[in-house]
Amino acid sequence: DGGITQSPKYLFRKEGQNVTLSCEQNLNHDAMYWYRQDPGQGLRLIYYSQIVNDFQKGDIAEGYSVSREKKESFPLTVTSAQKNPTAFYLCASSTGTVAPVFGPGTRLTVL
Amino acid sequence: AQSVTQLDSQVPVFEEAPVELRCNYSSSVSVYLFWYVQYPNQGLQLLLKYLSGSTLVKGINGFEAEFNKSQTSFHLRKPSVHISDTAEYFCAVSEEGNQFYFGTGTSLTVIP
């Protein structure tokens, strides 16, 4: 079955530490997205990529970085510059008029 | 950029009663519209989408939505809700498949 996988499901980070969230898709979608979800604030776009080796900042990119070396993969690194990283992180992919397909999410907690 | 407004942050409704979750968007240009459902600690699942054609769109789990271009709205409806419909619902808008903009969500609670 095609879909999006995110790992790990739960992640704990110490202050000052960088962590990387994995996102892989086998849907052959061109575009991939990272969203952050906080209670009562809906989904906020962190980064998106429409083709390999190219990506753009979303509304809340500060303190995050991404890469898109392969079509299937779009990892997100939460750096120590992100002062309030505790949140639920969602990865999605889409192509053309196909509605975005979401992964199961990663819950990041700062200790 | 688009903005999406979900007018109700929380909607309680009794089981087997009808429900409407409201969504308005900002731009009148050609748009694609979506409703998603999210259960606790899970990703979003697509309920239905409007790309073109009939303004009444039917989705999964008995949900439907109506696109109203003049009012820039895309309200979600279900004639009779079940306990299992308790979840968070998100409306989303895209301008021809480019960036997708999401509302802040509506928490639907079905009361037995």
Tab-separated table of C-alpha atoms in Angstrom:
chain	number	residue	atom	x	y	z
A	1	ASP	CA	0.000	0.000	0.000
A	2	GLY	CA	1.210	3.500	-0.817
A	3	GLY	CA	1.470	6.061	1.915
A	4	ILE	CA	3.594	8.278	4.100
A	5	THR	CA	5.603	7.102	7.056
A	6	GLN	CA	6.952	9.300	9.818
A	7	SER	CA	9.396	8.244	12.469
A	8	PRO	CA	9.700	8.198	15.324
A	9	LYS	CA	6.142	8.467	16.651
A	10	TYR	CA	7.384	10.050	19.890
A	11	LEU	CA	10.622	11.979	20.330
A	12	PHE	CA	12.159	13.607	23.359
A	13	ARG	CA	14.769	16.311	23.097
A	14	LYS	CA	16.959	17.958	25.640
A	15	GLU	CA	17.352	21.696	25.445
A	16	GLY	CA	20.160	22.716	23.083
A	17	GLN	CA	19.962	19.497	21.092
A	18	ASN	CA	19.203	19.146	17.380
A	19	VAL	CA	16.821	16.374	16.364
A	20	THR	CA	15.739	15.088	12.955
A	21	LEU	CA	12.248	13.877	12.092
A	22	SER	CA	11.935	11.428	9.232
A	23	CYS	CA	9.302	11.543	6.478
A	24	GLU	CA	9.171	9.042	3.606
A	25	GLN	CA	6.524	8.601	0.894
A	26	ASN	CA	6.063	5.950	-1.791
A	27	LEU	CA	3.212	7.704	-3.607
A	28	ASN	CA	5.456	9.211	-6.272
A	29	HIS	CA	4.236	12.658	-5.239
A	30	ASP	CA	6.248	15.669	-6.329
A	31	ALA	CA	5.482	18.011	-3.430
A	32	MET	CA	6.130	17.457	0.260
A	33	TYR	CA	5.265	19.589	3.266
A	34	TRP	CA	6.010	19.918	6.961
A	35	TYR	CA	3.396	21.322	9.320
A	36	ARG	CA	3.474	22.078	13.002
A	37	GLN	CA	0.305	21.606	15.051
A	38	ASP	CA	-0.301	23.244	18.415
A	39	PRO	CA	-3.573	23.104	20.351
A	40	GLY	CA	-6.061	25.689	19.071
A	41	GLN	CA	-3.752	26.927	16.302
A	42	GLY	CA	-4.452	24.487	13.520
A	43	LEU	CA	-1.667	23.582	11.107
A	44	ARG	CA	1.154	25.999	10.398
A	45	LEU	CA	3.455	25.452	7.428
A	46	ILE	CA	7.156	25.116	8.252
A	47	TYR	CA	8.723	24.199	4.893
A	48	TYR	CA	7.596	22.796	1.583
A	49	SER	CA	9.306	21.321	-1.442
A	50	GLN	CA	7.813	21.002	-4.910
A	51	ILE	CA	10.767	19.275	-6.558
A	52	VAL	CA	13.961	17.494	-5.562
A	53	ASN	CA	16.795	19.736	-4.391
A	54	ASP	CA	14.486	22.709	-3.943
A	55	PHE	CA	12.458	23.880	-0.967
A	56	GLN	CA	10.834	27.040	0.344
A	57	LYS	CA	10.203	28.474	3.780
A	58	GLY	CA	6.696	28.476	5.107
A	59	ASP	CA	5.197	30.731	7.729
A	60	ILE	CA	7.248	29.495	10.705
A	61	ALA	CA	10.602	28.293	9.286
A	62	GLU	CA	12.852	29.893	11.929
A	63	GLY	CA	14.697	27.256	13.943
A	64	TYR	CA	14.024	24.482	11.422
A	65	SER	CA	15.900	23.105	8.425
A	66	VAL	CA	15.073	20.576	5.699
A	67	SER	CA	16.624	18.769	2.763
A	68	ARG	CA	15.140	17.118	-0.312
A	69	GLU	CA	17.842	14.952	-1.853
A	70	LYS	CA	15.408	12.250	-2.962
A	71	LYS	CA	11.831	12.491	-4.190
A	72	GLU	CA	10.701	10.048	-1.518
A	73	SER	CA	12.289	11.717	1.496
A	74	PHE	CA	11.896	15.089	3.223
A	75	PRO	CA	13.544	15.078	6.681
A	76	LEU	CA	13.022	17.956	9.096
A	77	THR	CA	15.671	19.026	11.585
A	78	VAL	CA	14.582	20.941	14.664
A	79	THR	CA	17.591	22.957	15.726
A	80	SER	CA	18.510	24.412	19.089
A	81	ALA	CA	17.477	27.805	17.697
A	82	GLN	CA	13.833	26.753	17.885
A	83	LYS	CA	12.921	27.995	21.341
A	84	ASN	CA	9.581	26.251	21.742
A	85	PRO	CA	9.706	23.028	19.731
A	86	THR	CA	7.240	20.958	21.753
A	87	ALA	CA	4.453	20.190	19.265
A	88	PHE	CA	2.934	17.608	16.947
A	89	TYR	CA	4.664	17.546	13.564
A	90	LEU	CA	2.888	16.400	10.424
A	91	CYS	CA	4.391	15.588	7.054
A	92	ALA	CA	2.279	15.549	3.893
A	93	SER	CA	2.718	15.018	0.170
A	94	SER	CA	0.709	15.885	-2.917
A	95	THR	CA	0.922	16.176	-6.682
A	96	GLY	CA	-1.205	18.102	-9.158
A	97	THR	CA	-4.781	18.274	-7.939
A	98	VAL	CA	-4.377	15.342	-5.578
A	99	ALA	CA	-5.375	16.307	-2.050
A	100	PRO	CA	-2.454	16.217	0.383
A	101	VAL	CA	-1.893	12.861	2.032
A	102	PHE	CA	-0.697	13.069	5.618
A	103	GLY	CA	1.587	10.893	7.653
A	104	PRO	CA	0.711	9.731	11.187
A	105	GLY	CA	2.745	12.486	12.849
A	106	THR	CA	5.619	12.780	15.322
A	107	ARG	CA	5.090	14.195	18.785
A	108	LEU	CA	8.183	16.062	19.948
A	109	THR	CA	8.635	16.941	23.594
A	110	VAL	CA	11.433	19.033	25.053
A	111	LEU	CA	12.621	17.834	28.431
B	1	ALA	CA	-2.158	34.430	0.371
B	2	GLN	CA	-5.343	32.672	1.270
B	3	SER	CA	-6.851	32.652	4.723
B	4	VAL	CA	-9.309	30.075	5.985
B	5	THR	CA	-11.764	30.771	8.780
B	6	GLN	CA	-13.523	28.056	10.693
B	7	LEU	CA	-16.106	29.997	12.605
B	8	ASP	CA	-16.680	27.524	15.423
B	9	SER	CA	-13.799	26.172	17.467
B	10	GLN	CA	-16.029	23.706	19.335
B	11	VAL	CA	-19.328	22.159	18.323
B	12	PRO	CA	-21.209	19.867	20.729
B	13	VAL	CA	-24.118	17.927	19.237
B	14	PHE	CA	-26.322	15.098	20.413
B	15	GLU	CA	-26.050	11.696	18.776
B	16	GLU	CA	-28.277	11.271	15.695
B	17	ALA	CA	-28.740	15.050	15.374
B	18	PRO	CA	-27.604	16.932	12.257
B	19	VAL	CA	-24.454	19.030	12.272
B	20	GLU	CA	-22.912	21.791	10.163
B	21	LEU	CA	-19.286	22.876	10.469
B	22	ARG	CA	-18.640	26.208	8.839
B	23	CYS	CA	-15.690	27.233	6.679
B	24	ASN	CA	-15.029	30.477	4.827
B	25	TYR	CA	-12.009	31.404	2.732
B	26	SER	CA	-10.653	34.728	1.646
B	27	SER	CA	-10.082	34.695	-2.093
B	28	SER	CA	-12.580	34.484	-4.900
B	29	VAL	CA	-10.083	33.178	-7.467
B	30	SER	CA	-10.239	29.601	-8.622
B	31	VAL	CA	-9.644	27.361	-5.624
B	32	TYR	CA	-9.665	23.750	-4.572
B	33	LEU	CA	-11.359	23.005	-1.253
B	34	PHE	CA	-10.939	20.146	1.198
B	35	TRP	CA	-12.217	18.849	4.503
B	36	TYR	CA	-10.076	16.613	6.676
B	37	VAL	CA	-10.752	14.741	9.924
B	38	GLN	CA	-8.195	14.115	12.653
B	39	TYR	CA	-8.558	11.639	15.504
B	40	PRO	CA	-6.377	12.108	18.617
B	41	ASN	CA	-2.654	11.657	18.025
B	42	GLN	CA	-3.148	10.745	14.372
B	43	GLY	CA	-2.578	12.383	11.028
B	44	LEU	CA	-5.301	13.976	8.924
B	45	GLN	CA	-7.610	11.895	6.739
B	46	LEU	CA	-9.353	13.327	3.710
B	47	LEU	CA	-13.156	13.458	4.056
B	48	LEU	CA	-13.990	15.120	0.752
B	49	LYS	CA	-12.742	17.577	-1.833
B	50	TYR	CA	-14.064	20.067	-4.354
B	51	LEU	CA	-12.030	20.631	-7.509
B	52	SER	CA	-14.709	21.599	-10.035
B	53	GLY	CA	-18.169	20.623	-11.238
B	54	SER	CA	-21.129	20.035	-8.946
B	55	THR	CA	-21.117	22.330	-5.935
B	56	LEU	CA	-22.448	19.577	-3.662
B	57	VAL	CA	-19.705	17.146	-2.808
B	58	LYS	CA	-20.221	13.840	-1.031
B	59	GLY	CA	-17.483	12.280	1.042
B	60	ILE	CA	-16.802	9.353	3.317
B	61	ASN	CA	-18.681	8.516	6.507
B	62	GLY	CA	-21.891	10.211	5.302
B	63	PHE	CA	-20.437	13.729	5.186
B	64	GLU	CA	-21.136	16.233	2.433
B	65	ALA	CA	-20.159	19.823	1.722
B	66	GLU	CA	-21.478	22.588	-0.471
B	67	PHE	CA	-19.275	25.037	-2.330
B	68	ASN	CA	-20.732	28.534	-2.467
B	69	LYS	CA	-18.575	30.781	-4.628
B	70	SER	CA	-20.463	34.003	-3.968
B	71	GLN	CA	-20.164	33.564	-0.206
B	72	THR	CA	-16.682	31.982	-0.420
B	73	SER	CA	-17.862	29.186	1.846
B	74	PHE	CA	-17.508	25.414	1.993
B	75	HIS	CA	-19.603	24.199	4.920
B	76	LEU	CA	-19.508	20.565	6.001
B	77	ARG	CA	-22.729	18.768	6.935
B	78	LYS	CA	-23.939	15.427	8.189
B	79	PRO	CA	-27.644	14.649	8.670
B	80	SER	CA	-27.161	12.297	11.644
B	81	VAL	CA	-23.966	12.078	13.670
B	82	HIS	CA	-22.557	9.105	15.551
B	83	ILE	CA	-20.320	8.877	18.585
B	84	SER	CA	-17.494	7.837	16.276
B	85	ASP	CA	-17.660	11.237	14.521
B	86	THR	CA	-16.122	12.883	17.582
B	87	ALA	CA	-12.880	14.353	16.227
B	88	GLU	CA	-11.172	17.525	14.990
B	89	TYR	CA	-12.179	18.742	11.539
B	90	PHE	CA	-10.055	20.952	9.311
B	91	CYS	CA	-11.011	22.923	6.241
B	92	ALA	CA	-8.280	23.598	3.667
B	93	VAL	CA	-7.945	25.707	0.532
B	94	SER	CA	-5.498	25.563	-2.333
B	95	GLU	CA	-5.064	27.791	-5.345
B	96	GLU	CA	-4.760	25.263	-8.156
B	97	GLY	CA	-2.690	22.753	-6.268
B	98	ASN	CA	-0.040	25.068	-4.948
B	99	GLN	CA	0.266	25.850	-1.255
B	100	PHE	CA	-2.464	24.486	0.971
B	101	TYR	CA	-3.916	26.730	3.680
B	102	PHE	CA	-5.644	25.235	6.692
B	103	GLY	CA	-8.173	26.603	9.130
B	104	THR	CA	-7.666	26.383	12.884
B	105	GLY	CA	-9.986	23.411	13.199
B	106	THR	CA	-13.375	22.628	14.722
B	107	SER	CA	-13.629	20.148	17.550
B	108	LEU	CA	-16.822	18.131	17.124
B	109	THR	CA	-18.072	16.356	20.241
B	110	VAL	CA	-20.996	13.970	19.873
B	111	ILE	CA	-22.963	13.582	23.091
B	112	PRO	CA	-24.694	10.242	23.758
